[in-house]
PDB file of C-alpha atoms in Angstrom:
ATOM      1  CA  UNK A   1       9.364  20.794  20.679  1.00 59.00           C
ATOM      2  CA  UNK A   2       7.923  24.607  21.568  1.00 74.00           C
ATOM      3  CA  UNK A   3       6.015  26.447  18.869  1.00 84.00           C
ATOM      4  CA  UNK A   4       5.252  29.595  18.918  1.00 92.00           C
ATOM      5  CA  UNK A   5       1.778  30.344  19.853  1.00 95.00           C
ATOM      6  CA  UNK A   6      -0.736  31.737  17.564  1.00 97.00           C
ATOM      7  CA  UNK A   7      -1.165  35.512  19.198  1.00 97.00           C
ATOM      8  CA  UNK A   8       2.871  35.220  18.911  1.00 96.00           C
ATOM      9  CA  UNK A   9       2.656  34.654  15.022  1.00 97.00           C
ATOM     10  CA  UNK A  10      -0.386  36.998  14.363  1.00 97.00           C
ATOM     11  CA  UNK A  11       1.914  39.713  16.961  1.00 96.00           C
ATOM     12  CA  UNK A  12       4.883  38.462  14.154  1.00 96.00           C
ATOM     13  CA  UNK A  13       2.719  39.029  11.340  1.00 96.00           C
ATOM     14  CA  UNK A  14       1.251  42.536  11.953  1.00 95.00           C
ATOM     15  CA  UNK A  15       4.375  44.264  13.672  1.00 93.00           C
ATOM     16  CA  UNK A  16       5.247  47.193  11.645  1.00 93.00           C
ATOM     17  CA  UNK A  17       2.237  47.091   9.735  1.00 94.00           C
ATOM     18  CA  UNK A  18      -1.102  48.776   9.896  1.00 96.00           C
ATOM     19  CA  UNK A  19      -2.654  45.237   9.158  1.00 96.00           C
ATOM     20  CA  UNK A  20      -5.059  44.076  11.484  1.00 97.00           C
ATOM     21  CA  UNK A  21      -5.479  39.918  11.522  1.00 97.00           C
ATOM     22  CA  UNK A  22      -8.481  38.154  13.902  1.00 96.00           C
ATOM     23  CA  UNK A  23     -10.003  34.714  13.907  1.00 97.00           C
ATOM     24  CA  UNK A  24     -13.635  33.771  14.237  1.00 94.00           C
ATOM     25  CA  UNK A  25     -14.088  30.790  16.007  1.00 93.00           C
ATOM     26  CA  UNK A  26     -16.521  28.198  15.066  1.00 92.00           C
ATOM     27  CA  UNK A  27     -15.586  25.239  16.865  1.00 90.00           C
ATOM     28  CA  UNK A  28     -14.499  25.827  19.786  1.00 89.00           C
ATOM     29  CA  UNK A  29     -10.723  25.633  18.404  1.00 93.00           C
ATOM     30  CA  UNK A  30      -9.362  28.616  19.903  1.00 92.00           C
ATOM     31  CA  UNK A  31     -10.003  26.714  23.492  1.00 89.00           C
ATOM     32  CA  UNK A  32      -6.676  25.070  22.838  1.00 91.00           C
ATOM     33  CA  UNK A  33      -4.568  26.615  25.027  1.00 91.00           C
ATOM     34  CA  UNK A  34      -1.634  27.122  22.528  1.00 93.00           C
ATOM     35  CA  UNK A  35      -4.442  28.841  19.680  1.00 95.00           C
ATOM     36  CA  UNK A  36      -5.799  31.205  22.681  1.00 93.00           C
ATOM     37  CA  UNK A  37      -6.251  34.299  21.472  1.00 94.00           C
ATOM     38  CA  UNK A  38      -6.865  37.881  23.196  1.00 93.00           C
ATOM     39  CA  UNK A  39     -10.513  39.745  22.680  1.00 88.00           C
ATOM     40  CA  UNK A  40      -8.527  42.459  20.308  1.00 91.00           C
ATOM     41  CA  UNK A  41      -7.564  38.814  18.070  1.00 95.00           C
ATOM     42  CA  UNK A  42     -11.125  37.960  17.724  1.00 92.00           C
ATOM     43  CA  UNK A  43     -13.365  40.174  16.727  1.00 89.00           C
ATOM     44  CA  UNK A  44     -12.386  44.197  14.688  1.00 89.00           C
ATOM     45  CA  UNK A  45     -11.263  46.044  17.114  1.00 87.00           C
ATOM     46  CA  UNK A  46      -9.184  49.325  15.285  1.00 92.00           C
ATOM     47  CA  UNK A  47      -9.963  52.553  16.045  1.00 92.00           C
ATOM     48  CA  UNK A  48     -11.822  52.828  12.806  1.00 94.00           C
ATOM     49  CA  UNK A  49     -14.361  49.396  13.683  1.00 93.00           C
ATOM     50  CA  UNK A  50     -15.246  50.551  16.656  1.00 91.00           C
ATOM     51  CA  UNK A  51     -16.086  54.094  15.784  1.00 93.00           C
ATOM     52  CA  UNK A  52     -18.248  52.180  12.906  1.00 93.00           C
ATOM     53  CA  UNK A  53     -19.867  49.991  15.685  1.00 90.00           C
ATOM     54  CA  UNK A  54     -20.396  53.467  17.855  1.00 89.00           C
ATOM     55  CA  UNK A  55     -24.022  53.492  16.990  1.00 91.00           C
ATOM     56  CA  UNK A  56     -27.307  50.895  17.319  1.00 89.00           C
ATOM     57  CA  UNK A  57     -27.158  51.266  13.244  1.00 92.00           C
ATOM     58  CA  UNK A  58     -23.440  51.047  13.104  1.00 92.00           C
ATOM     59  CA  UNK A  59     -23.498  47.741  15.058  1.00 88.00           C
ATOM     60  CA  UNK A  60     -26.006  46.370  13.433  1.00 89.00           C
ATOM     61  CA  UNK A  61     -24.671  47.013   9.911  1.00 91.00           C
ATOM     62  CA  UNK A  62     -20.917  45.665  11.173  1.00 90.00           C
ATOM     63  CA  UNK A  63     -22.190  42.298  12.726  1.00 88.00           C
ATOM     64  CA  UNK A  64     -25.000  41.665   9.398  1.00 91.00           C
ATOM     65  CA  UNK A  65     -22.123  41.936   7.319  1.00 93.00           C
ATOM     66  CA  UNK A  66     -19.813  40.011   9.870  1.00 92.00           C
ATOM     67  CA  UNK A  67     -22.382  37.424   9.885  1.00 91.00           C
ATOM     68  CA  UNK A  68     -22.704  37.090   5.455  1.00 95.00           C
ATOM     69  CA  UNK A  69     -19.116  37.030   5.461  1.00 96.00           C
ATOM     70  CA  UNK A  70     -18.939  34.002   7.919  1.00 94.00           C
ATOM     71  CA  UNK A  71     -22.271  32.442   6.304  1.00 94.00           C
ATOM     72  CA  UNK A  72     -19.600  32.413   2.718  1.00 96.00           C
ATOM     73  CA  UNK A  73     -16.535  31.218   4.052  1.00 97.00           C
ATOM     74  CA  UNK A  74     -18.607  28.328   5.976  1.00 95.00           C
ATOM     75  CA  UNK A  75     -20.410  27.397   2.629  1.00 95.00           C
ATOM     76  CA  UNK A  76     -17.595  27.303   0.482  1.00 96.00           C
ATOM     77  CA  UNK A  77     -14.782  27.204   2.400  1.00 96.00           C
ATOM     78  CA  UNK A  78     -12.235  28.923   0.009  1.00 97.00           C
ATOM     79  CA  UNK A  79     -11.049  32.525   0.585  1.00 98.00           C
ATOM     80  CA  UNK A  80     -12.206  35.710  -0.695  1.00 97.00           C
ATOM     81  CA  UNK A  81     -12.305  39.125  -0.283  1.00 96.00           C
ATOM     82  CA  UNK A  82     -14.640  41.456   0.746  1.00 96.00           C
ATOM     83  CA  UNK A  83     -15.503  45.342   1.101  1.00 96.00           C
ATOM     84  CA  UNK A  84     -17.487  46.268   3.896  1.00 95.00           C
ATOM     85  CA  UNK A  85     -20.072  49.211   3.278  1.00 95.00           C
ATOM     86  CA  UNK A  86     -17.267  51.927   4.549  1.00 96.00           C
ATOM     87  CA  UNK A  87     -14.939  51.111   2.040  1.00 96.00           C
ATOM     88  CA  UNK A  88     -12.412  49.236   4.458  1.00 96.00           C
ATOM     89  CA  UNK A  89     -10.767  46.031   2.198  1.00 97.00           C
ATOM     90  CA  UNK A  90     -10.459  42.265   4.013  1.00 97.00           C
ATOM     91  CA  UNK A  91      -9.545  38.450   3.031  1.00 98.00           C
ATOM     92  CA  UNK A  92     -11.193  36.016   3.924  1.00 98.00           C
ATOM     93  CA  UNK A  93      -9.563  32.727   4.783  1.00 98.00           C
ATOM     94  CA  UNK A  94     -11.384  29.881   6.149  1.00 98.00           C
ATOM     95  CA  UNK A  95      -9.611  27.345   8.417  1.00 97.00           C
ATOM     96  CA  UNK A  96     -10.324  23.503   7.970  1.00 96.00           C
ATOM     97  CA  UNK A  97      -9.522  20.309   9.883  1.00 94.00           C
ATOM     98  CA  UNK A  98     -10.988  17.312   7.781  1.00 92.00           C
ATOM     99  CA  UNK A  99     -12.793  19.480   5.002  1.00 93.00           C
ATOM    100  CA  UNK A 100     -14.554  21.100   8.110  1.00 95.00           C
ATOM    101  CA  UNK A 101     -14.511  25.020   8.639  1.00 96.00           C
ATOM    102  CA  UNK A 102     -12.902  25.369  12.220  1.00 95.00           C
ATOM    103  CA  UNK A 103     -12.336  29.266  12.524  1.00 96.00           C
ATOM    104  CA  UNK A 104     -12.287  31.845  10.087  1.00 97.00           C
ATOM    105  CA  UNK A 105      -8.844  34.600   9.673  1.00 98.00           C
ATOM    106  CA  UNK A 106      -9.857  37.804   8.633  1.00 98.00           C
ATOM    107  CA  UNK A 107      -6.589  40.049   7.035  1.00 98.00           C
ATOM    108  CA  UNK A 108      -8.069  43.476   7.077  1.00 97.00           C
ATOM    109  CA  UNK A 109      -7.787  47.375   7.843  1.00 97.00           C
ATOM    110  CA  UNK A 110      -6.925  47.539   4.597  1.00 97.00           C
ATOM    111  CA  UNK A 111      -7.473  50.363   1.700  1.00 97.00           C
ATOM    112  CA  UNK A 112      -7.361  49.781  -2.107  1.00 95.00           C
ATOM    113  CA  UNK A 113      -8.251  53.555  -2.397  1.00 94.00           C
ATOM    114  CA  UNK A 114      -8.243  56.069   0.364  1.00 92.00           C
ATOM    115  CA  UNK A 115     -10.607  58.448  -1.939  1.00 93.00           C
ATOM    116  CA  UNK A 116     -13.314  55.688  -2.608  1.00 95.00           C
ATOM    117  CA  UNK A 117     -13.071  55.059   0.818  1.00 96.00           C
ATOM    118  CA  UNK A 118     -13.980  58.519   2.046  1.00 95.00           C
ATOM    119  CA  UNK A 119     -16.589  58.674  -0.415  1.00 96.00           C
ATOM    120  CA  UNK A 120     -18.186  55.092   1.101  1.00 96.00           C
ATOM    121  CA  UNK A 121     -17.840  56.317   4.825  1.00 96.00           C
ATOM    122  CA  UNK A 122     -20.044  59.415   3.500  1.00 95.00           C
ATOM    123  CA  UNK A 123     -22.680  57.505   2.630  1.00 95.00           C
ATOM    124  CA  UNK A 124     -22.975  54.791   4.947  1.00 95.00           C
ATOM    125  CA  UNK A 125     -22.642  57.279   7.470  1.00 94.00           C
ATOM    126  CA  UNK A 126     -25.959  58.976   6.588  1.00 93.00           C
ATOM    127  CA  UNK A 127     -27.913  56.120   7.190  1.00 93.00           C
ATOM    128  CA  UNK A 128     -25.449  54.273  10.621  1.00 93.00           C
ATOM    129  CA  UNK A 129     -25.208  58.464  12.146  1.00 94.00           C
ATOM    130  CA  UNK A 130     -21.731  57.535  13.063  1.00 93.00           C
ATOM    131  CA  UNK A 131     -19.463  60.031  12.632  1.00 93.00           C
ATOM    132  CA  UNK A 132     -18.062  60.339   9.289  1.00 93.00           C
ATOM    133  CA  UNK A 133     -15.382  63.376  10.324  1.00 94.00           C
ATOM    134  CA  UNK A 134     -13.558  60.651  12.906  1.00 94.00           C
ATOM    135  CA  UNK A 135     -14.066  57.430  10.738  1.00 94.00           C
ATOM    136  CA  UNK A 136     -11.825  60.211   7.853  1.00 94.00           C
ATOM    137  CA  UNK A 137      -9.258  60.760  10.489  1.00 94.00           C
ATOM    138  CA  UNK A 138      -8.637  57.133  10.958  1.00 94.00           C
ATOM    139  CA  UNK A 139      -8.397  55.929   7.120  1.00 95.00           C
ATOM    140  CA  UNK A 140      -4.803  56.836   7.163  1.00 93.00           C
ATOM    141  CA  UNK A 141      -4.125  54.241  10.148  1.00 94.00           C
ATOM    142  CA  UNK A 142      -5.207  52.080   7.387  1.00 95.00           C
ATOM    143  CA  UNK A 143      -2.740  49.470   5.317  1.00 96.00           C
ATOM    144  CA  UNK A 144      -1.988  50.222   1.744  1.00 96.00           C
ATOM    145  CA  UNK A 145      -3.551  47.005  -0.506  1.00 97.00           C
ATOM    146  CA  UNK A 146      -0.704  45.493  -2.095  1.00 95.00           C
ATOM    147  CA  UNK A 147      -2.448  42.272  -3.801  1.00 95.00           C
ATOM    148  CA  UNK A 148      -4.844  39.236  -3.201  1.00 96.00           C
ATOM    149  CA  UNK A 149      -1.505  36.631  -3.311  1.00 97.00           C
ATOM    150  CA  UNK A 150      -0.029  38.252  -0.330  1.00 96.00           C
ATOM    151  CA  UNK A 151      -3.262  37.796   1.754  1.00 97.00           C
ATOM    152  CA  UNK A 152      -3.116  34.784   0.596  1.00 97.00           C
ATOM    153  CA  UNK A 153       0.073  33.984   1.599  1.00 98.00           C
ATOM    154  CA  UNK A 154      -0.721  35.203   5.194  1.00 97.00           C
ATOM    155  CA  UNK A 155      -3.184  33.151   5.448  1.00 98.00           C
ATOM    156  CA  UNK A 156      -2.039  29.773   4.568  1.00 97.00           C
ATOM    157  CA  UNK A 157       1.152  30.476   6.957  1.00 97.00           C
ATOM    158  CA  UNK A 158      -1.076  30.880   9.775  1.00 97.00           C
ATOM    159  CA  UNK A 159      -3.434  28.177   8.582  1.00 97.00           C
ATOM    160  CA  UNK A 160      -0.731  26.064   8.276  1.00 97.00           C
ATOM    161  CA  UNK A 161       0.740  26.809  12.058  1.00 96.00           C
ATOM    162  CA  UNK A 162      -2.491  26.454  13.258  1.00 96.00           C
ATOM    163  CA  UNK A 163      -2.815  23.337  11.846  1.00 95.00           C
ATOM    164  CA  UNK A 164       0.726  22.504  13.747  1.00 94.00           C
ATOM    165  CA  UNK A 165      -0.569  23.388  17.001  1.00 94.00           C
ATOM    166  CA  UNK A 166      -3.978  21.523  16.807  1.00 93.00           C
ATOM    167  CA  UNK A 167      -1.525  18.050  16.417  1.00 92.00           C
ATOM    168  CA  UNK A 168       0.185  18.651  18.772  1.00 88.00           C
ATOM    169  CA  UNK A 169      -2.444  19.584  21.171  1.00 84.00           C
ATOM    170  CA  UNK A 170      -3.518  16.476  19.923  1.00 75.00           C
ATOM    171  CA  UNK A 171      -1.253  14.060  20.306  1.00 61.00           C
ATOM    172  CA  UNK A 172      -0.493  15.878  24.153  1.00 63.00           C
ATOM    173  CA  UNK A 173      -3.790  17.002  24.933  1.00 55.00           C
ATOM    174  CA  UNK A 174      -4.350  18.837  28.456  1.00 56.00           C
ATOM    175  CA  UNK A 175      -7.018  20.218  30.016  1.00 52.00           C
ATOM    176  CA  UNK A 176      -8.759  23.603  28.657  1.00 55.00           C
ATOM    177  CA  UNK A 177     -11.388  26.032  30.219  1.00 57.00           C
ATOM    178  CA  UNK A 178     -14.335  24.180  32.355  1.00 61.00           C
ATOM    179  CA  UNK A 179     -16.745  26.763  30.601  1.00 62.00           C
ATOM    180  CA  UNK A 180     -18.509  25.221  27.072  1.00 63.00           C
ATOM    181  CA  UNK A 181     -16.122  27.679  24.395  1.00 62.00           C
ATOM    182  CA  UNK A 182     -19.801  28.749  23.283  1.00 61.00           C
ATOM    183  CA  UNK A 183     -21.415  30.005  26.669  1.00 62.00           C
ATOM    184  CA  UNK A 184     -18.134  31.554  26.705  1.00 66.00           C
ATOM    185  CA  UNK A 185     -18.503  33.572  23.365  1.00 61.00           C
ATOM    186  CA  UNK A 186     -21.706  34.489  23.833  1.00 61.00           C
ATOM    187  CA  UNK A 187     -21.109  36.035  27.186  1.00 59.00           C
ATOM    188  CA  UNK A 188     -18.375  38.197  25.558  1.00 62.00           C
ATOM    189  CA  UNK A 189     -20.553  39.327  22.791  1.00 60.00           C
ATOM    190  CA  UNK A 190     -23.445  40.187  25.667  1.00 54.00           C
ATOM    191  CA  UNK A 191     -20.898  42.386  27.075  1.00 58.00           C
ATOM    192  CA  UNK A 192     -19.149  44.021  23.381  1.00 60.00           C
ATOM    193  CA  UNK A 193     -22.936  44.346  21.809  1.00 56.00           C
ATOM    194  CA  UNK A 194     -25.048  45.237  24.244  1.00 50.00           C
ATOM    195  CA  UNK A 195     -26.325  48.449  22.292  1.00 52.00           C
ATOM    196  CA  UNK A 196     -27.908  45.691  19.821  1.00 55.00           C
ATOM    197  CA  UNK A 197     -30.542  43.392  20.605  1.00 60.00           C
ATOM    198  CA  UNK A 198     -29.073  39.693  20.609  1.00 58.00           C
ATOM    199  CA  UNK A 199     -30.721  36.591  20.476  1.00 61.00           C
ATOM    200  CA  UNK A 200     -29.766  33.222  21.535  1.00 60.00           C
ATOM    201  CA  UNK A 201     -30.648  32.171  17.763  1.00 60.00           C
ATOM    202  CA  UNK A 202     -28.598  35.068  16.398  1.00 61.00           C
ATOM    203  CA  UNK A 203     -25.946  34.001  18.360  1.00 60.00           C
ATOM    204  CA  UNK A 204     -26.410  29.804  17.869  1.00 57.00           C
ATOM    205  CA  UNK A 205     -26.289  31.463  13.922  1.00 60.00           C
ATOM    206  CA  UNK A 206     -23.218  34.019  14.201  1.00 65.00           C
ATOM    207  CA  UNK A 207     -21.263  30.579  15.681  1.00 61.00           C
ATOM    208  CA  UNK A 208     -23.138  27.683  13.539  1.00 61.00           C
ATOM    209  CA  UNK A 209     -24.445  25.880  16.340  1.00 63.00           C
ATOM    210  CA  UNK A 210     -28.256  24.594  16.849  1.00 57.00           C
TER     211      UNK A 210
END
């Protein structure tokens, strides 16, 4: 039987929207050839993220409270929301296989209130220098909260499809990418972050590996 692939459901799930769904991988999950996902699917990449991540500061600020937010879902493994410093609204919805935290959905460019949200890019700006006047601009490509259950909702439907795929990769398993899924994702963030100084430990951290 064919399933749809995951970057088909998360395309499903966001056309027509201004929602912007992406999956932090912890395990090495997304290596499965039918859970692949694109570079936009994995980390915030909307106009409005990457102006924030524009500066040293900015970057720094956007991957500290990347990192907190993964630290949570992997300790408790239950979802939750969260408001980053710029006002911009996401859920949190951890993934598990066996009680263990394989990747981590994020349901976000989201606004509970476009006003607040000014007000937060304003001050976050001040101390990040990005620029405030273009982050403005882009709160209107933002999605309209409607309420935590519909998150919610999201994200069991793709928890539970990705839960789909990993059986059947399973029980027909072929052979994935020769590179260790962690060399991999460190490489990637060498090349996305290279205006912030990485370590090998913040990285072994950002992906719960030793």
């Amino acid at each position: 039987m064919a399933y749809l692939t995951l970057e088909n459901l998360i395309d499903i799930l966001c056309v027509g929207s201004k929602l912007h769904i992406c999956v932090h991988d912890v395990s090495g999950i997304l290596s499965i050839p039918s859970l692949s996902l694109p570079l936009s699917y994995k980390m915030h990449d909307t106009a409005f993220c990457m102006i924030a991540k524009g500066t040293a500061k900015g970057l720094k600020q956007c991957l500290k409270n990347k990192d907190a937010a993964n630290l949570k879902a992997i300790k408790h493994g239950v979802p939750f929301d969260v408001v980053c410093p710029y006002g911009i609204y996401e859920y949190v919805y951890p993934i598990k296989i066996n009680e263990t935290v394989k990747c981590i959905l994020y349901i976000g460019n989201i606004t509970k209130d476009k006003g607040e949200t000014e007000d937060a890019i304003a001050s976050t700006s001040e101390f990040t220098r990005v620029n405030s006047e273009q982050l403005k601009k882009h709160v209107a490509e933002t999605e309209n909260y409607v309420d935590q259950e519909r998150y919610r909702l999201i994200g069991q439907l793709v928890e539970n499809h990705i839960l789909t795929l990993y059986s059947s990769f399973k029980a027909n398993p072929i052979r994935t990418q020769d590179t260790h899924w962690l060399v991999t994702y460190m490489k990637r963030d060498i090349e996305n972050y290279y205006s912030c100084s990485l370590s090998v430990q913040d990285e072994a951290n950002r992906y719960f590996t030793n």
